[in-house]
Amino acid sequence: MHSVDFLIIGQGLAGSLLAYSLIKRGCTVHVLDNDHEGSSSRVAAGLINPVTGHRLNITDGYSMYRATAQKLYWQIERDLGCDIHRQIRQTRKIKNAGQADYLVKRQSQTEYSDILGDMDNTGGWFEEAPGKLETAHTERHFGAIGISQTSVVDTKQLLYQMSSWLTARRAITKQHVIYSKLLTVKSKIRYDEIEADRVIFCEGHQALNNPWLSHLPFKLAKGEILSIKPSRQVDRMLSWGHWLVPALNGACKLGSNYIWNDISPTTSAESADKFLLSLEQHTGLTAHVISHESGVRPATTQRDPFVGPLTNLPRAFCLNGLGSKGCLIAPHFVTLLCDHLLEQRSLPYSITQWL
C-alpha cells in the first residue's frame, strides 16, 4: 500500500498547481489523471487579461490575483527550469460608439491609470482593417488602445512539465478513475493500492461524471481555438471581440467562442470560418490553419469557483469551477485551499456554499 497525505484527482491547471503547492509545503501527494482528456487547460490560450467585456471592466480583485499568479508561476519556472509565463503587449480595438464612451469614462478613473495606454502607440494595428471586405466602406473606426499588465501562461507546457516533475517523484498515475473504487477505510481514503488522508477532486468539466459533484451548478462552455500562421508577423496580442495571441515560431492562437449546448470534443468548420473571417475583417490578416482544438471550460452559474470540503463524502475536497479566467485566479484559490488544509484557515462562504 502506497500512503500519501493527499490524493488529487485530475492534473489540469488546478490539479497541477495544487499538487506543486502541497509538495512545496512538505506534503506527500499522488495524482490520478486521464491524460487531460477534454481538458480546457490543454488547449487554452492561457490569457491573463486585466480588462474584459464591452464595458472595459477590470476583473474584480485583479491586482491581488495577478500578484499571487506571478509569484507562483515564477516559482514553478525556477524549480522546473522552464518558461511558462510571459508578459505581452495588447492592442484592443474600440468597436463602436458605445464602447468609445466607456473608454472615456475608464480613462478618468484612477484604477485604470496603470492599465490603459494611449491610442497613438498601437503599432498601426486595426487602422486599415477590414481590408478588402465590403464592410470597409461602411464601418466607422473608433481607434484602438494599448492594454498593460497582460500576460500569457503556456498551459500545455505547464501540464507537460508538471507531469514530468510528478513522474520523477512517482507521484502520478495516468488512468481513468473508477469512482466505485474510491473507498473510505478506517478514516483513510483508498483507491487501489493508494491510501491517502484526504482526496481532492480537480476534474474540471468531468466532475459531471463524479457522483459526489454532479449536482453542482456548473455552467459549462466549450471553446474552440485555432493555431494559425498569419500572413504577416504579429508582435502583440490583438483583441477585438475575438483575440489573436502570438505563440512560438511565428505561429499564433486565434479564438475563442462560447458554446453552451455542446460539450463534445468535436470542432466546427463553421467556427473556424467565422474566426478567420473576423480576423481578416478586423486586422486585415489572412492565415494558414495549423490546428483546430476544443476544450470545455468549467464555469459556474454563480461565477465563483467550488473550493472546500464536501459534505457528502468524508475527507474529500473540491477545487473546480475556475472558468475562463483560470490562469489568473487559480493560484489564489490554490493558496486558499492549501491554507485551509494545512493551517485550518477558514474559506469564504461564496466558494463553499454548494459543496
Short mmCIF file of C-alpha atoms in Angstrom, two decimals:
data_model
loop_
_atom_site.label_atom_id
_atom_site.label_comp_id
_atom_site.label_asym_id
_atom_site.label_seq_id
_atom_site.Cartn_x
_atom_site.Cartn_y
_atom_site.Cartn_z
CA MET A 1 0.00 0.00 0.00
CA HIS A 2 1.33 3.41 -1.03
CA SER A 3 0.42 6.02 1.63
CA VAL A 4 0.29 9.78 0.97
CA ASP A 5 -1.20 12.85 2.57
CA PHE A 6 -3.31 13.82 -0.44
CA LEU A 7 -4.78 12.00 -3.43
CA ILE A 8 -5.55 14.51 -6.21
CA ILE A 9 -7.94 13.56 -9.00
CA GLY A 10 -7.09 15.48 -12.17
CA GLN A 11 -3.88 17.09 -13.43
CA GLY A 12 -5.27 20.05 -15.32
CA LEU A 13 -4.32 23.58 -14.34
CA ALA A 14 -5.95 23.36 -10.89
CA GLY A 15 -4.61 19.90 -10.06
CA SER A 16 -1.11 20.75 -11.28
CA LEU A 17 -0.82 23.95 -9.27
CA LEU A 18 -2.33 22.30 -6.20
CA ALA A 19 -0.03 19.26 -6.36
CA TYR A 20 3.03 21.50 -6.75
CA SER A 21 1.97 23.81 -3.90
CA LEU A 22 1.25 20.96 -1.46
CA ILE A 23 4.55 19.24 -2.23
CA LYS A 24 6.45 22.51 -1.76
CA ARG A 25 4.78 22.84 1.64
CA GLY A 26 6.09 19.45 2.71
CA CYS A 27 3.17 17.16 1.88
CA THR A 28 3.15 13.85 0.05
CA VAL A 29 0.85 13.70 -2.95
CA HIS A 30 -0.33 11.27 -5.61
CA VAL A 31 -2.23 12.40 -8.71
CA LEU A 32 -4.59 10.36 -10.85
CA ASP A 33 -5.23 11.78 -14.32
CA ASN A 34 -6.80 10.56 -17.55
CA ASP A 35 -4.21 12.39 -19.68
CA HIS A 36 -6.20 15.65 -19.82
CA GLU A 37 -8.98 14.23 -21.97
CA GLY A 38 -11.31 17.11 -22.94
CA SER A 39 -9.47 19.48 -20.61
CA SER A 40 -9.71 23.20 -21.32
CA SER A 41 -6.24 23.57 -19.75
CA ARG A 42 -4.76 21.50 -22.57
CA VAL A 43 -5.91 23.83 -25.34
CA ALA A 44 -6.35 27.19 -23.58
CA ALA A 45 -4.56 30.32 -24.76
CA GLY A 46 -3.69 30.97 -21.10
CA LEU A 47 -4.61 34.66 -21.15
CA ILE A 48 -4.30 36.87 -18.09
CA ASN A 49 -6.18 39.95 -19.23
CA PRO A 50 -6.98 42.86 -16.89
CA VAL A 51 -9.81 44.37 -18.96
CA THR A 52 -12.69 42.35 -20.35
CA GLY A 53 -16.14 42.80 -21.80
CA HIS A 54 -17.83 45.52 -23.81
CA ARG A 55 -17.65 47.94 -20.87
CA LEU A 56 -13.88 47.52 -20.45
CA ASN A 57 -14.25 46.39 -16.84
CA ILE A 58 -11.25 45.49 -14.71
CA THR A 59 -11.67 41.97 -13.33
CA ASP A 60 -12.71 42.17 -9.66
CA GLY A 61 -9.67 41.55 -7.47
CA TYR A 62 -7.32 41.69 -10.45
CA SER A 63 -4.30 43.17 -8.65
CA MET A 64 -4.48 40.56 -5.88
CA TYR A 65 -4.98 37.67 -8.31
CA ARG A 66 -2.17 38.89 -10.57
CA ALA A 67 0.37 39.24 -7.74
CA THR A 68 -0.33 35.70 -6.48
CA ALA A 69 -0.21 34.26 -10.01
CA GLN A 70 3.07 35.95 -10.88
CA LYS A 71 4.70 34.60 -7.72
CA LEU A 72 3.53 31.01 -8.20
CA TYR A 73 4.35 30.84 -11.93
CA TRP A 74 7.81 32.30 -11.24
CA GLN A 75 8.43 29.66 -8.55
CA ILE A 76 7.44 26.88 -10.94
CA GLU A 77 9.70 28.27 -13.68
CA ARG A 78 12.61 28.45 -11.24
CA ASP A 79 12.11 24.95 -9.80
CA LEU A 80 11.30 23.15 -13.04
CA GLY A 81 13.70 25.11 -15.28
CA CYS A 82 11.06 26.07 -17.85
CA ASP A 83 9.38 29.14 -19.33
CA ILE A 84 5.61 29.09 -18.87
CA HIS A 85 4.60 32.70 -18.17
CA ARG A 86 5.39 35.79 -20.25
CA GLN A 87 4.30 39.40 -20.35
CA ILE A 88 2.80 40.52 -23.65
CA ARG A 89 1.67 43.79 -25.18
CA GLN A 90 -2.01 44.07 -26.03
CA THR A 91 -3.75 46.34 -28.51
CA ARG A 92 -7.52 46.41 -28.23
CA LYS A 93 -9.87 47.73 -30.87
CA ILE A 94 -12.65 50.08 -29.78
CA LYS A 95 -15.52 48.61 -31.72
CA ASN A 96 -18.32 51.16 -31.59
CA ALA A 97 -19.54 54.47 -30.19
CA GLY A 98 -20.88 52.87 -27.02
CA GLN A 99 -17.52 51.30 -26.21
CA ALA A 100 -15.78 54.58 -27.02
CA ASP A 101 -17.96 56.27 -24.39
CA TYR A 102 -16.98 53.62 -21.82
CA LEU A 103 -13.33 54.19 -22.70
CA VAL A 104 -13.62 57.90 -21.98
CA LYS A 105 -15.14 57.05 -18.59
CA ARG A 106 -12.42 54.49 -17.79
CA GLN A 107 -9.67 56.95 -18.72
CA SER A 108 -10.91 59.26 -15.98
CA GLN A 109 -10.85 56.54 -13.28
CA THR A 110 -7.64 56.25 -11.24
CA GLU A 111 -7.74 52.44 -11.01
CA TYR A 112 -7.27 52.29 -14.79
CA SER A 113 -4.25 54.61 -14.92
CA ASP A 114 -1.69 51.77 -14.90
CA ILE A 115 -3.67 49.60 -17.31
CA LEU A 116 -4.93 51.78 -20.16
CA GLY A 117 -2.25 53.05 -22.53
CA ASP A 118 -2.57 55.68 -25.21
CA MET A 119 -4.21 55.46 -28.61
CA ASP A 120 -1.15 56.60 -30.57
CA ASN A 121 1.28 53.76 -29.85
CA THR A 122 -0.65 50.75 -31.13
CA GLY A 123 1.66 49.70 -33.95
CA GLY A 124 -0.79 50.64 -36.69
CA TRP A 125 -3.00 47.65 -35.92
CA PHE A 126 -6.69 47.99 -36.84
CA GLU A 127 -6.09 51.28 -38.69
CA GLU A 128 -6.50 49.78 -42.16
CA ALA A 129 -8.80 46.88 -41.33
CA PRO A 130 -11.15 45.44 -42.53
CA GLY A 131 -9.03 45.36 -45.66
CA LYS A 132 -10.75 44.12 -48.78
CA LEU A 133 -14.11 43.29 -47.23
CA GLU A 134 -17.14 45.27 -48.34
CA THR A 135 -17.74 46.48 -44.79
CA ALA A 136 -14.69 48.69 -45.20
CA HIS A 137 -16.93 51.21 -46.96
CA THR A 138 -19.45 51.41 -44.14
CA GLU A 139 -17.59 50.73 -40.89
CA ARG A 140 -16.68 53.72 -38.75
CA HIS A 141 -13.41 53.41 -36.86
CA PHE A 142 -13.04 54.43 -33.22
CA GLY A 143 -9.35 53.61 -32.86
CA ALA A 144 -7.52 51.18 -30.60
CA ILE A 145 -5.82 51.39 -27.24
CA GLY A 146 -2.92 49.66 -25.52
CA ILE A 147 -3.72 47.45 -22.51
CA SER A 148 -0.91 46.94 -19.97
CA GLN A 149 -0.46 44.12 -17.43
CA THR A 150 -1.43 41.44 -19.96
CA SER A 151 0.35 38.10 -19.86
CA VAL A 152 0.11 34.56 -21.22
CA VAL A 153 0.55 31.21 -19.47
CA ASP A 154 1.68 28.36 -21.71
CA THR A 155 -0.78 25.86 -20.22
CA LYS A 156 0.25 22.99 -22.46
CA GLN A 157 3.88 23.40 -21.42
CA LEU A 158 2.86 23.76 -17.78
CA LEU A 159 0.92 20.49 -17.83
CA TYR A 160 3.77 18.69 -19.60
CA GLN A 161 6.45 19.99 -17.23
CA MET A 162 4.36 19.29 -14.16
CA SER A 163 3.56 15.76 -15.37
CA SER A 164 7.29 15.10 -15.83
CA TRP A 165 8.08 16.59 -12.42
CA LEU A 166 5.46 14.40 -10.73
CA THR A 167 6.53 11.33 -12.71
CA ALA A 168 10.11 11.76 -11.48
CA ARG A 169 8.70 11.62 -7.94
CA ARG A 170 6.48 8.62 -8.73
CA ALA A 171 3.60 10.86 -7.76
CA ILE A 172 1.27 10.46 -10.75
CA THR A 173 -0.66 7.66 -12.42
CA LYS A 174 -2.30 8.08 -15.83
CA GLN A 175 -5.64 6.29 -15.80
CA HIS A 176 -9.38 6.80 -15.87
CA VAL A 177 -10.81 6.99 -12.39
CA ILE A 178 -13.50 4.46 -11.47
CA TYR A 179 -15.41 6.18 -8.70
CA SER A 180 -16.75 2.97 -7.19
CA LYS A 181 -13.15 2.04 -6.33
CA LEU A 182 -12.74 5.14 -4.16
CA LEU A 183 -13.37 3.92 -0.62
CA THR A 184 -13.27 5.28 2.91
CA VAL A 185 -11.45 2.76 5.10
CA LYS A 186 -10.67 3.48 8.76
CA SER A 187 -10.54 7.27 8.35
CA LYS A 188 -8.47 6.95 5.18
CA ILE A 189 -9.28 7.33 1.50
CA ARG A 190 -8.25 4.30 -0.54
CA TYR A 191 -8.03 3.81 -4.30
CA ASP A 192 -6.46 0.51 -5.39
CA GLU A 193 -3.03 0.47 -3.71
CA ILE A 194 -3.03 4.18 -2.82
CA GLU A 195 -4.06 5.27 0.64
CA ALA A 196 -4.45 8.95 1.48
CA ASP A 197 -5.53 11.09 4.39
CA ARG A 198 -7.67 13.19 2.05
CA VAL A 199 -8.80 13.29 -1.56
CA ILE A 200 -9.18 16.47 -3.65
CA PHE A 201 -11.20 16.50 -6.86
CA CYS A 202 -9.76 18.81 -9.56
CA GLU A 203 -11.50 17.33 -12.59
CA GLY A 204 -12.81 20.33 -14.50
CA HIS A 205 -15.90 19.55 -16.56
CA GLN A 206 -15.50 15.82 -15.93
CA ALA A 207 -16.93 16.47 -12.47
CA LEU A 208 -20.30 15.84 -14.16
CA ASN A 209 -19.37 12.15 -14.01
CA ASN A 210 -18.38 12.32 -10.34
CA PRO A 211 -21.23 11.04 -8.10
CA TRP A 212 -20.25 13.47 -5.33
CA LEU A 213 -20.00 16.56 -7.58
CA SER A 214 -22.51 16.06 -10.39
CA HIS A 215 -25.16 18.13 -8.54
CA LEU A 216 -23.05 21.31 -8.56
CA PRO A 217 -24.38 24.27 -10.58
CA PHE A 218 -21.84 24.23 -13.39
CA LYS A 219 -22.35 26.33 -16.49
CA LEU A 220 -20.06 24.51 -18.89
CA ALA A 221 -18.94 26.19 -22.09
CA LYS A 222 -16.98 24.61 -24.89
CA GLY A 223 -14.43 26.84 -26.54
CA GLU A 224 -12.53 26.40 -29.80
CA ILE A 225 -9.10 27.76 -30.69
CA LEU A 226 -7.17 27.79 -33.96
CA SER A 227 -3.40 27.63 -34.18
CA ILE A 228 -2.51 29.64 -37.29
CA LYS A 229 0.35 31.08 -39.29
CA PRO A 230 -0.73 34.67 -40.11
CA SER A 231 0.07 36.43 -43.37
CA ARG A 232 2.47 38.76 -41.58
CA GLN A 233 4.26 38.79 -38.25
CA VAL A 234 2.27 39.79 -35.17
CA ASP A 235 4.20 41.33 -32.29
CA ARG A 236 1.45 41.58 -29.65
CA MET A 237 -1.95 40.34 -28.58
CA LEU A 238 -4.72 41.80 -30.72
CA SER A 239 -8.23 41.99 -29.28
CA TRP A 240 -11.47 43.00 -30.99
CA GLY A 241 -14.10 40.65 -29.52
CA HIS A 242 -12.04 37.71 -30.71
CA TRP A 243 -8.31 37.73 -29.99
CA LEU A 244 -5.01 36.78 -31.62
CA VAL A 245 -2.06 35.81 -29.41
CA PRO A 246 1.50 35.26 -30.73
CA ALA A 247 2.89 31.85 -29.81
CA LEU A 248 6.17 30.20 -30.82
CA ASN A 249 7.88 30.08 -34.23
CA GLY A 250 5.74 32.83 -35.72
CA ALA A 251 2.51 30.97 -35.05
CA CYS A 252 -0.49 32.47 -33.25
CA LYS A 253 -3.57 31.31 -31.38
CA LEU A 254 -6.90 32.65 -32.60
CA GLY A 255 -10.09 32.38 -30.58
CA SER A 256 -12.39 31.93 -28.97
CA ASN A 257 -16.11 31.17 -28.68
CA TYR A 258 -18.62 30.01 -26.07
CA ILE A 259 -20.79 27.02 -26.97
CA TRP A 260 -23.27 26.31 -24.19
CA ASN A 261 -25.25 23.39 -25.57
CA ASP A 262 -22.46 21.06 -26.68
CA ILE A 263 -19.56 19.75 -24.58
CA SER A 264 -18.44 17.09 -27.06
CA PRO A 265 -14.75 17.09 -28.08
CA THR A 266 -15.64 17.89 -31.71
CA THR A 267 -14.66 21.08 -33.54
CA SER A 268 -16.75 23.00 -36.05
CA ALA A 269 -15.64 24.04 -39.52
CA GLU A 270 -18.21 26.84 -39.27
CA SER A 271 -16.47 28.19 -36.16
CA ALA A 272 -13.10 28.13 -37.91
CA ASP A 273 -14.54 30.04 -40.86
CA LYS A 274 -16.04 32.66 -38.52
CA PHE A 275 -12.71 33.12 -36.72
CA LEU A 276 -10.80 33.58 -39.98
CA LEU A 277 -13.39 35.96 -41.42
CA SER A 278 -13.37 38.04 -38.25
CA LEU A 279 -9.56 38.10 -38.27
CA GLU A 280 -9.44 39.46 -41.81
CA GLN A 281 -12.28 41.91 -41.25
CA HIS A 282 -10.74 43.49 -38.17
CA THR A 283 -6.98 43.17 -38.74
CA GLY A 284 -6.56 42.67 -42.48
CA LEU A 285 -4.69 39.42 -41.79
CA THR A 286 -5.25 36.13 -43.57
CA ALA A 287 -3.95 32.89 -42.17
CA HIS A 288 -2.96 29.27 -42.73
CA VAL A 289 -4.59 26.96 -40.18
CA ILE A 290 -2.18 24.64 -38.37
CA SER A 291 -4.63 23.00 -35.98
CA HIS A 292 -8.15 23.36 -34.56
CA GLU A 293 -8.84 22.27 -30.98
CA SER A 294 -11.62 22.46 -28.41
CA GLY A 295 -11.91 22.20 -24.65
CA VAL A 296 -14.65 22.62 -22.07
CA ARG A 297 -14.41 25.47 -19.56
CA PRO A 298 -15.64 24.51 -16.07
CA ALA A 299 -17.56 27.73 -15.44
CA THR A 300 -20.27 28.05 -12.78
CA THR A 301 -23.69 29.66 -12.69
CA GLN A 302 -22.74 31.99 -9.83
CA ARG A 303 -19.25 32.72 -11.29
CA ASP A 304 -17.49 31.77 -8.05
CA PRO A 305 -15.47 28.54 -8.09
CA PHE A 306 -16.18 25.50 -5.93
CA VAL A 307 -13.44 25.24 -3.31
CA GLY A 308 -13.52 23.42 0.01
CA PRO A 309 -14.66 20.28 1.84
CA LEU A 310 -17.51 18.12 0.55
CA THR A 311 -20.48 17.47 2.81
CA ASN A 312 -21.42 14.20 1.09
CA LEU A 313 -18.06 12.40 1.30
CA PRO A 314 -15.81 12.41 4.39
CA ARG A 315 -12.21 13.61 3.94
CA ALA A 316 -12.95 14.83 0.43
CA PHE A 317 -12.43 18.30 -1.06
CA CYS A 318 -13.06 20.11 -4.32
CA LEU A 319 -11.13 22.65 -6.40
CA ASN A 320 -13.12 23.34 -9.54
CA GLY A 321 -15.17 25.88 -11.46
CA LEU A 322 -12.32 28.26 -12.34
CA GLY A 323 -13.84 29.05 -15.73
CA SER A 324 -12.26 31.18 -18.45
CA LYS A 325 -10.10 33.19 -16.01
CA GLY A 326 -8.43 30.07 -14.63
CA CYS A 327 -4.82 31.13 -15.29
CA LEU A 328 -5.42 34.35 -13.38
CA ILE A 329 -7.43 33.11 -10.40
CA ALA A 330 -6.24 29.50 -9.90
CA PRO A 331 -3.09 30.40 -7.91
CA HIS A 332 -5.16 32.44 -5.44
CA PHE A 333 -7.69 29.67 -4.80
CA VAL A 334 -4.94 27.05 -4.63
CA THR A 335 -3.33 29.13 -1.88
CA LEU A 336 -6.64 29.48 -0.02
CA LEU A 337 -7.22 25.73 -0.14
CA CYS A 338 -3.67 24.90 0.98
CA ASP A 339 -4.03 27.30 3.91
CA HIS A 340 -7.33 25.64 4.82
CA LEU A 341 -5.93 22.11 4.58
CA LEU A 342 -2.65 22.75 6.39
CA GLU A 343 -3.40 25.66 8.71
CA GLN A 344 -7.15 25.25 9.27
CA ARG A 345 -7.86 28.72 7.91
CA SER A 346 -11.50 29.33 7.04
CA LEU A 347 -12.73 29.59 3.46
CA PRO A 348 -15.20 32.19 2.15
CA TYR A 349 -18.82 31.06 2.13
CA SER A 350 -19.15 32.12 -1.52
CA ILE A 351 -16.87 29.26 -2.64
CA THR A 352 -18.01 26.56 -0.20
CA GLN A 353 -21.78 27.07 -0.17
CA TRP A 354 -22.62 24.49 -2.88
CA LEU A 355 -20.36 21.75 -1.57
#
